[in-house]
Amino acid sequence: MRIAVLEDDPDQQAFIAACLAPDGHRLTGMERAVDLRRWIQLESFDLLILDWFLPDATGLEVLEHLRHGQSWMQPVLFITARHQPGDVVMALEAGADDFLHKPLKPDELRARVKALGRRLVQPPAGSVLELGRYRLCRSRREVTVDGCPVQLTEREYQLVNLFLSHPGQLLSRAFLMELVWGLSGDVQTRTLDTHISRLRRKLGLDGSQGLRLRSIYQYGYRLEEVGGSAPELGVVAPAGTGAR
């Protein structure tokens, strides 16, 4: 399975990875809630292992956002060093699927993960995006044009995923740099422009296939349908910038 591990202790992350290594899972470790918010827009995960205490949020707050803000349906395994009465009830009522106390026991962790894997929700319809001649399948991380797959690098795939997920919306440079590269939006680099140029060439996003990836001077990019007025659906910028 593709497993996200939100745990701020690097040693604990390494221990979890070592415990689950015999089963061949692919783990992505994160230390802050903001990292998870970025990753779930770029990657599909089958399971989340979530710690109770994090530097920028509590595990309960993260879980509440996932279940109600993101409609995230995949299993969540809560882990914590807390041993307060009612902790398990609080976590399960917040939307956790299972709960383990630290220190974690390798065999029990593996067994719980396997059990949750058997309860996986099938990929929702939203895992496939279609717009005109373009089709993006998140579960296979594949983009096709008129049914023909296009070879993309990981960054290129992440970018086109964002554009197809927000058609008609102006995506700021800061938003794209933060989500795809994890960099502050004020970093001066031509990397984004280079990747956009490659996407236009590889996917025909110059209008020839019905979609145009348009540059908005000094701000960002917008994916527009050719032959119609571009819908003004707002601006997507990093949280806290005040952009509208």
PDB file of C-alpha atoms in Angstrom:
ATOM      1  CA  MET A   1       0.000   0.000   0.000  1.00  0.00           C
ATOM      2  CA  ARG A   2       0.926   3.651  -0.335  1.00  0.00           C
ATOM      3  CA  ILE A   3       1.067   4.813   3.270  1.00  0.00           C
ATOM      4  CA  ALA A   4       1.416   8.374   4.576  1.00  0.00           C
ATOM      5  CA  VAL A   5       3.059   8.602   8.010  1.00  0.00           C
ATOM      6  CA  LEU A   6       2.450  11.911   9.792  1.00  0.00           C
ATOM      7  CA  GLU A   7       4.830  11.713  12.768  1.00  0.00           C
ATOM      8  CA  ASP A   8       7.153  14.524  13.884  1.00  0.00           C
ATOM      9  CA  ASP A   9       9.798  12.211  15.395  1.00  0.00           C
ATOM     10  CA  PRO A  10      12.241  11.033  12.663  1.00  0.00           C
ATOM     11  CA  ASP A  11      13.307   8.059  14.794  1.00  0.00           C
ATOM     12  CA  GLN A  12       9.693   6.952  15.167  1.00  0.00           C
ATOM     13  CA  GLN A  13       9.192   7.348  11.394  1.00  0.00           C
ATOM     14  CA  ALA A  14      12.236   5.145  10.776  1.00  0.00           C
ATOM     15  CA  PHE A  15      10.950   2.554  13.254  1.00  0.00           C
ATOM     16  CA  ILE A  16       7.535   2.402  11.545  1.00  0.00           C
ATOM     17  CA  ALA A  17       9.217   2.045   8.137  1.00  0.00           C
ATOM     18  CA  ALA A  18      11.400  -0.808   9.446  1.00  0.00           C
ATOM     19  CA  CYS A  19       8.376  -2.587  10.940  1.00  0.00           C
ATOM     20  CA  LEU A  20       6.413  -2.425   7.682  1.00  0.00           C
ATOM     21  CA  ALA A  21       9.322  -3.054   5.299  1.00  0.00           C
ATOM     22  CA  PRO A  22       8.753  -6.855   5.084  1.00  0.00           C
ATOM     23  CA  ASP A  23       5.300  -6.259   3.569  1.00  0.00           C
ATOM     24  CA  GLY A  24       6.560  -4.086   0.715  1.00  0.00           C
ATOM     25  CA  HIS A  25       4.530  -0.971   1.501  1.00  0.00           C
ATOM     26  CA  ARG A  26       5.618   2.404   0.104  1.00  0.00           C
ATOM     27  CA  LEU A  27       5.842   4.971   2.898  1.00  0.00           C
ATOM     28  CA  THR A  28       5.978   8.749   2.700  1.00  0.00           C
ATOM     29  CA  GLY A  29       7.061  10.346   5.966  1.00  0.00           C
ATOM     30  CA  MET A  30       5.884  13.808   7.022  1.00  0.00           C
ATOM     31  CA  GLU A  31       6.504  15.832  10.177  1.00  0.00           C
ATOM     32  CA  ARG A  32       3.915  18.629   9.965  1.00  0.00           C
ATOM     33  CA  ALA A  33       0.211  18.872   9.158  1.00  0.00           C
ATOM     34  CA  VAL A  34       0.960  21.355   6.407  1.00  0.00           C
ATOM     35  CA  ASP A  35       3.141  18.712   4.709  1.00  0.00           C
ATOM     36  CA  LEU A  36       0.206  16.298   4.618  1.00  0.00           C
ATOM     37  CA  ARG A  37      -2.090  18.955   3.134  1.00  0.00           C
ATOM     38  CA  ARG A  38       0.450  19.458   0.359  1.00  0.00           C
ATOM     39  CA  TRP A  39       1.046  15.761  -0.305  1.00  0.00           C
ATOM     40  CA  ILE A  40      -2.596  14.668  -0.527  1.00  0.00           C
ATOM     41  CA  GLN A  41      -3.079  17.088  -3.417  1.00  0.00           C
ATOM     42  CA  LEU A  42      -0.211  15.464  -5.271  1.00  0.00           C
ATOM     43  CA  GLU A  43      -0.374  11.801  -4.280  1.00  0.00           C
ATOM     44  CA  SER A  44      -3.018   9.139  -3.654  1.00  0.00           C
ATOM     45  CA  PHE A  45      -2.560   7.266  -0.375  1.00  0.00           C
ATOM     46  CA  ASP A  46      -4.212   4.037   0.764  1.00  0.00           C
ATOM     47  CA  LEU A  47      -3.667   4.575   4.478  1.00  0.00           C
ATOM     48  CA  LEU A  48      -2.608   7.294   6.921  1.00  0.00           C
ATOM     49  CA  ILE A  49      -0.681   6.601  10.131  1.00  0.00           C
ATOM     50  CA  LEU A  50      -1.295   9.683  12.262  1.00  0.00           C
ATOM     51  CA  ASP A  51       0.395  10.835  15.465  1.00  0.00           C
ATOM     52  CA  TRP A  52      -1.590  12.665  18.160  1.00  0.00           C
ATOM     53  CA  PHE A  53       0.871  15.515  18.775  1.00  0.00           C
ATOM     54  CA  LEU A  54       2.330  17.543  15.894  1.00  0.00           C
ATOM     55  CA  PRO A  55       4.237  20.857  15.767  1.00  0.00           C
ATOM     56  CA  ASP A  56       1.478  22.771  13.949  1.00  0.00           C
ATOM     57  CA  ALA A  57      -1.741  20.920  14.851  1.00  0.00           C
ATOM     58  CA  THR A  58      -3.172  18.023  16.813  1.00  0.00           C
ATOM     59  CA  GLY A  59      -3.907  14.706  15.203  1.00  0.00           C
ATOM     60  CA  LEU A  60      -7.585  15.235  15.986  1.00  0.00           C
ATOM     61  CA  GLU A  61      -7.556  18.530  14.072  1.00  0.00           C
ATOM     62  CA  VAL A  62      -5.861  16.872  11.103  1.00  0.00           C
ATOM     63  CA  LEU A  63      -8.405  14.066  11.149  1.00  0.00           C
ATOM     64  CA  GLU A  64     -11.331  16.475  11.332  1.00  0.00           C
ATOM     65  CA  HIS A  65     -10.000  18.374   8.312  1.00  0.00           C
ATOM     66  CA  LEU A  66      -9.435  15.186   6.316  1.00  0.00           C
ATOM     67  CA  ARG A  67     -12.847  13.673   7.002  1.00  0.00           C
ATOM     68  CA  HIS A  68     -14.945  16.820   6.697  1.00  0.00           C
ATOM     69  CA  GLY A  69     -12.847  19.287   4.725  1.00  0.00           C
ATOM     70  CA  GLN A  70     -11.298  16.895   2.201  1.00  0.00           C
ATOM     71  CA  SER A  71     -13.905  14.064   2.260  1.00  0.00           C
ATOM     72  CA  TRP A  72     -10.946  11.695   2.645  1.00  0.00           C
ATOM     73  CA  MET A  73     -12.325   8.148   2.891  1.00  0.00           C
ATOM     74  CA  GLN A  74      -9.218   5.996   3.292  1.00  0.00           C
ATOM     75  CA  PRO A  75      -8.337   4.314   6.625  1.00  0.00           C
ATOM     76  CA  VAL A  76      -6.545   6.202   9.392  1.00  0.00           C
ATOM     77  CA  LEU A  77      -4.484   4.480  12.106  1.00  0.00           C
ATOM     78  CA  PHE A  78      -4.033   6.782  15.118  1.00  0.00           C
ATOM     79  CA  ILE A  79      -0.872   6.364  17.224  1.00  0.00           C
ATOM     80  CA  THR A  80      -0.002   8.177  20.449  1.00  0.00           C
ATOM     81  CA  ALA A  81       2.054   8.075  23.624  1.00  0.00           C
ATOM     82  CA  ARG A  82      -0.984   9.336  25.555  1.00  0.00           C
ATOM     83  CA  HIS A  83      -2.685   6.938  27.907  1.00  0.00           C
ATOM     84  CA  GLN A  84      -5.518   9.112  29.100  1.00  0.00           C
ATOM     85  CA  PRO A  85      -8.963   7.587  29.667  1.00  0.00           C
ATOM     86  CA  GLY A  86     -11.175   8.280  26.702  1.00  0.00           C
ATOM     87  CA  ASP A  87      -8.365   8.818  24.151  1.00  0.00           C
ATOM     88  CA  VAL A  88      -9.419   5.837  22.067  1.00  0.00           C
ATOM     89  CA  VAL A  89     -13.046   6.954  22.073  1.00  0.00           C
ATOM     90  CA  MET A  90     -12.083  10.511  21.068  1.00  0.00           C
ATOM     91  CA  ALA A  91      -9.964   9.285  18.150  1.00  0.00           C
ATOM     92  CA  LEU A  92     -12.562   6.820  16.876  1.00  0.00           C
ATOM     93  CA  GLU A  93     -15.369   9.351  17.146  1.00  0.00           C
ATOM     94  CA  ALA A  94     -13.245  11.841  15.189  1.00  0.00           C
ATOM     95  CA  GLY A  95     -12.994   9.348  12.327  1.00  0.00           C
ATOM     96  CA  ALA A  96     -10.012   7.108  13.074  1.00  0.00           C
ATOM     97  CA  ASP A  97     -10.353   3.482  11.996  1.00  0.00           C
ATOM     98  CA  ASP A  98      -7.948   2.041  14.561  1.00  0.00           C
ATOM     99  CA  PHE A  99      -5.754   3.157  17.471  1.00  0.00           C
ATOM    100  CA  LEU A 100      -2.376   2.058  18.853  1.00  0.00           C
ATOM    101  CA  HIS A 101      -0.490   3.184  21.953  1.00  0.00           C
ATOM    102  CA  LYS A 102       3.248   3.812  21.922  1.00  0.00           C
ATOM    103  CA  PRO A 103       5.661   2.147  22.265  1.00  0.00           C
ATOM    104  CA  LEU A 104       4.572   0.373  19.111  1.00  0.00           C
ATOM    105  CA  LYS A 105       5.040  -3.373  18.832  1.00  0.00           C
ATOM    106  CA  PRO A 106       6.229  -4.413  15.334  1.00  0.00           C
ATOM    107  CA  ASP A 107       4.015  -7.486  14.954  1.00  0.00           C
ATOM    108  CA  GLU A 108       0.924  -5.669  16.202  1.00  0.00           C
ATOM    109  CA  LEU A 109       1.565  -2.692  13.930  1.00  0.00           C
ATOM    110  CA  ARG A 110       1.949  -4.963  10.896  1.00  0.00           C
ATOM    111  CA  ALA A 111      -1.227  -6.859  11.799  1.00  0.00           C
ATOM    112  CA  ARG A 112      -3.267  -3.678  12.242  1.00  0.00           C
ATOM    113  CA  VAL A 113      -2.019  -2.258   8.926  1.00  0.00           C
ATOM    114  CA  LYS A 114      -2.878  -5.515   7.134  1.00  0.00           C
ATOM    115  CA  ALA A 115      -6.357  -5.508   8.664  1.00  0.00           C
ATOM    116  CA  LEU A 116      -6.968  -1.916   7.567  1.00  0.00           C
ATOM    117  CA  GLY A 117      -5.717  -2.790   4.091  1.00  0.00           C
ATOM    118  CA  ARG A 118      -8.497  -5.331   3.755  1.00  0.00           C
ATOM    119  CA  ARG A 119     -11.021  -2.563   4.433  1.00  0.00           C
ATOM    120  CA  LEU A 120      -9.718  -0.180   1.799  1.00  0.00           C
ATOM    121  CA  VAL A 121     -12.306   1.954   0.047  1.00  0.00           C
ATOM    122  CA  GLN A 122     -12.293   1.535  -3.721  1.00  0.00           C
ATOM    123  CA  PRO A 123     -10.890   4.573  -5.543  1.00  0.00           C
ATOM    124  CA  PRO A 124     -13.663   7.173  -5.930  1.00  0.00           C
ATOM    125  CA  ALA A 125     -14.857   8.434  -9.292  1.00  0.00           C
ATOM    126  CA  GLY A 126     -12.819  11.574  -8.600  1.00  0.00           C
ATOM    127  CA  SER A 127      -9.606   9.569  -9.052  1.00  0.00           C
ATOM    128  CA  VAL A 128     -10.144   9.960 -12.807  1.00  0.00           C
ATOM    129  CA  LEU A 129     -10.340  13.437 -14.327  1.00  0.00           C
ATOM    130  CA  GLU A 130     -11.514  14.046 -17.878  1.00  0.00           C
ATOM    131  CA  LEU A 131     -11.519  17.357 -19.697  1.00  0.00           C
ATOM    132  CA  GLY A 132     -12.026  17.373 -23.447  1.00  0.00           C
ATOM    133  CA  ARG A 133      -9.436  15.094 -25.037  1.00  0.00           C
ATOM    134  CA  TYR A 134      -7.487  14.818 -21.792  1.00  0.00           C
ATOM    135  CA  ARG A 135      -7.822  12.085 -19.169  1.00  0.00           C
ATOM    136  CA  LEU A 136      -5.863  11.813 -15.929  1.00  0.00           C
ATOM    137  CA  CYS A 137      -5.944   8.623 -13.855  1.00  0.00           C
ATOM    138  CA  ARG A 138      -4.555   9.271 -10.366  1.00  0.00           C
ATOM    139  CA  SER A 139      -4.410   5.627  -9.316  1.00  0.00           C
ATOM    140  CA  ARG A 140      -2.112   4.876 -12.291  1.00  0.00           C
ATOM    141  CA  ARG A 141      -0.524   8.352 -12.343  1.00  0.00           C
ATOM    142  CA  GLU A 142      -1.156   8.463 -16.074  1.00  0.00           C
ATOM    143  CA  VAL A 143      -2.205  11.230 -18.462  1.00  0.00           C
ATOM    144  CA  THR A 144      -3.603  10.453 -21.908  1.00  0.00           C
ATOM    145  CA  VAL A 145      -4.586  12.622 -24.869  1.00  0.00           C
ATOM    146  CA  ASP A 146      -7.137  10.998 -27.176  1.00  0.00           C
ATOM    147  CA  GLY A 147      -6.364   7.728 -25.395  1.00  0.00           C
ATOM    148  CA  CYS A 148      -2.619   7.906 -25.999  1.00  0.00           C
ATOM    149  CA  PRO A 149      -0.458   7.993 -22.837  1.00  0.00           C
ATOM    150  CA  VAL A 150       2.039  10.837 -22.523  1.00  0.00           C
ATOM    151  CA  GLN A 151       5.357  10.272 -20.741  1.00  0.00           C
ATOM    152  CA  LEU A 152       5.739  12.838 -17.957  1.00  0.00           C
ATOM    153  CA  THR A 153       8.254  13.400 -15.201  1.00  0.00           C
ATOM    154  CA  GLU A 154       6.978  13.355 -11.603  1.00  0.00           C
ATOM    155  CA  ARG A 155       6.924  17.178 -11.385  1.00  0.00           C
ATOM    156  CA  GLU A 156       5.167  17.464 -14.732  1.00  0.00           C
ATOM    157  CA  TYR A 157       2.512  14.983 -13.593  1.00  0.00           C
ATOM    158  CA  GLN A 158       1.979  16.905 -10.352  1.00  0.00           C
ATOM    159  CA  LEU A 159       1.541  20.159 -12.273  1.00  0.00           C
ATOM    160  CA  VAL A 160      -0.953  18.806 -14.810  1.00  0.00           C
ATOM    161  CA  ASN A 161      -2.858  17.152 -11.965  1.00  0.00           C
ATOM    162  CA  LEU A 162      -3.284  20.563 -10.348  1.00  0.00           C
ATOM    163  CA  PHE A 163      -4.300  22.290 -13.587  1.00  0.00           C
ATOM    164  CA  LEU A 164      -6.857  19.630 -14.545  1.00  0.00           C
ATOM    165  CA  SER A 165      -8.206  19.725 -10.992  1.00  0.00           C
ATOM    166  CA  HIS A 166      -8.723  23.503 -11.209  1.00  0.00           C
ATOM    167  CA  PRO A 167      -9.847  24.268 -14.800  1.00  0.00           C
ATOM    168  CA  GLY A 168     -10.441  27.954 -15.388  1.00  0.00           C
ATOM    169  CA  GLN A 169      -8.826  28.965 -12.114  1.00  0.00           C
ATOM    170  CA  LEU A 170      -5.784  31.177 -11.862  1.00  0.00           C
ATOM    171  CA  LEU A 171      -3.083  29.261  -9.981  1.00  0.00           C
ATOM    172  CA  SER A 172      -0.477  31.569  -8.523  1.00  0.00           C
ATOM    173  CA  ARG A 173       3.230  30.888  -8.939  1.00  0.00           C
ATOM    174  CA  ALA A 174       3.552  30.812  -5.147  1.00  0.00           C
ATOM    175  CA  PHE A 175       0.828  28.157  -4.889  1.00  0.00           C
ATOM    176  CA  LEU A 176       2.473  25.954  -7.532  1.00  0.00           C
ATOM    177  CA  MET A 177       5.973  26.327  -6.104  1.00  0.00           C
ATOM    178  CA  GLU A 178       4.741  25.512  -2.599  1.00  0.00           C
ATOM    179  CA  LEU A 179       2.726  22.423  -3.567  1.00  0.00           C
ATOM    180  CA  VAL A 180       4.983  20.867  -6.200  1.00  0.00           C
ATOM    181  CA  TRP A 181       8.449  21.842  -4.967  1.00  0.00           C
ATOM    182  CA  GLY A 182       7.751  22.661  -1.315  1.00  0.00           C
ATOM    183  CA  LEU A 183       9.446  26.047  -1.777  1.00  0.00           C
ATOM    184  CA  SER A 184       8.414  29.476  -0.623  1.00  0.00           C
ATOM    185  CA  GLY A 185       6.680  31.441  -3.360  1.00  0.00           C
ATOM    186  CA  ASP A 186       9.210  34.282  -3.173  1.00  0.00           C
ATOM    187  CA  VAL A 187      12.101  32.047  -4.301  1.00  0.00           C
ATOM    188  CA  GLN A 188      13.449  33.369  -7.589  1.00  0.00           C
ATOM    189  CA  THR A 189      13.743  30.505 -10.070  1.00  0.00           C
ATOM    190  CA  ARG A 190      12.876  29.706 -13.677  1.00  0.00           C
ATOM    191  CA  THR A 191      12.168  26.060 -12.830  1.00  0.00           C
ATOM    192  CA  LEU A 192       8.390  26.500 -12.942  1.00  0.00           C
ATOM    193  CA  ASP A 193       8.481  28.268 -16.314  1.00  0.00           C
ATOM    194  CA  THR A 194      10.690  25.526 -17.757  1.00  0.00           C
ATOM    195  CA  HIS A 195       8.269  22.826 -16.626  1.00  0.00           C
ATOM    196  CA  ILE A 196       5.279  24.745 -17.979  1.00  0.00           C
ATOM    197  CA  SER A 197       6.996  25.034 -21.362  1.00  0.00           C
ATOM    198  CA  ARG A 198       7.561  21.276 -21.442  1.00  0.00           C
ATOM    199  CA  LEU A 199       3.937  20.590 -20.499  1.00  0.00           C
ATOM    200  CA  ARG A 200       2.666  22.792 -23.325  1.00  0.00           C
ATOM    201  CA  ARG A 201       4.847  20.907 -25.785  1.00  0.00           C
ATOM    202  CA  LYS A 202       4.181  17.371 -24.534  1.00  0.00           C
ATOM    203  CA  LEU A 203       0.412  17.754 -24.046  1.00  0.00           C
ATOM    204  CA  GLY A 204      -0.382  20.229 -26.795  1.00  0.00           C
ATOM    205  CA  LEU A 205      -1.621  22.794 -24.274  1.00  0.00           C
ATOM    206  CA  ASP A 206      -1.265  25.575 -26.827  1.00  0.00           C
ATOM    207  CA  GLY A 207      -4.919  25.351 -27.862  1.00  0.00           C
ATOM    208  CA  SER A 208      -4.401  22.787 -30.625  1.00  0.00           C
ATOM    209  CA  GLN A 209      -6.093  20.060 -28.522  1.00  0.00           C
ATOM    210  CA  GLY A 210      -8.861  22.243 -27.109  1.00  0.00           C
ATOM    211  CA  LEU A 211      -7.064  23.479 -23.997  1.00  0.00           C
ATOM    212  CA  ARG A 212      -4.597  26.311 -23.526  1.00  0.00           C
ATOM    213  CA  LEU A 213      -2.259  26.753 -20.559  1.00  0.00           C
ATOM    214  CA  ARG A 214      -2.180  30.513 -20.387  1.00  0.00           C
ATOM    215  CA  SER A 215       0.441  32.610 -18.630  1.00  0.00           C
ATOM    216  CA  ILE A 216      -0.903  35.479 -16.526  1.00  0.00           C
ATOM    217  CA  TYR A 217       1.860  38.076 -16.442  1.00  0.00           C
ATOM    218  CA  GLN A 218       3.716  38.267 -13.114  1.00  0.00           C
ATOM    219  CA  TYR A 219       1.171  36.103 -11.314  1.00  0.00           C
ATOM    220  CA  GLY A 220       0.686  32.542 -12.496  1.00  0.00           C
ATOM    221  CA  TYR A 221      -1.080  30.238 -14.957  1.00  0.00           C
ATOM    222  CA  ARG A 222      -4.605  29.240 -15.920  1.00  0.00           C
ATOM    223  CA  LEU A 223      -5.890  26.277 -17.937  1.00  0.00           C
ATOM    224  CA  GLU A 224      -8.539  27.515 -20.372  1.00  0.00           C
ATOM    225  CA  GLU A 225     -10.813  25.890 -22.905  1.00  0.00           C
ATOM    226  CA  VAL A 226     -10.313  27.216 -26.412  1.00  0.00           C
ATOM    227  CA  GLY A 227     -13.337  28.684 -28.153  1.00  0.00           C
ATOM    228  CA  GLY A 228     -15.145  29.875 -25.066  1.00  0.00           C
ATOM    229  CA  SER A 229     -14.759  32.587 -22.503  1.00  0.00           C
ATOM    230  CA  ALA A 230     -12.495  31.579 -19.653  1.00  0.00           C
ATOM    231  CA  PRO A 231     -14.517  31.135 -16.477  1.00  0.00           C
ATOM    232  CA  GLU A 232     -13.423  33.435 -13.688  1.00  0.00           C
ATOM    233  CA  LEU A 233     -13.454  30.948 -10.826  1.00  0.00           C
ATOM    234  CA  GLY A 234     -11.108  32.848  -8.532  1.00  0.00           C
ATOM    235  CA  VAL A 235      -7.477  32.699  -7.621  1.00  0.00           C
ATOM    236  CA  VAL A 236      -5.733  29.791  -5.927  1.00  0.00           C
ATOM    237  CA  ALA A 237      -2.907  31.029  -3.719  1.00  0.00           C
ATOM    238  CA  PRO A 238      -1.102  29.659  -0.678  1.00  0.00           C
ATOM    239  CA  ALA A 239      -3.020  29.866   2.576  1.00  0.00           C
ATOM    240  CA  GLY A 240      -2.473  33.100   4.436  1.00  0.00           C
ATOM    241  CA  THR A 241      -1.570  35.259   1.434  1.00  0.00           C
ATOM    242  CA  GLY A 242      -4.912  37.059   1.422  1.00  0.00           C
ATOM    243  CA  ALA A 243      -5.327  36.552  -2.359  1.00  0.00           C
ATOM    244  CA  ARG A 244      -8.901  36.310  -3.650  1.00  0.00           C
TER     245      ARG A 244
END
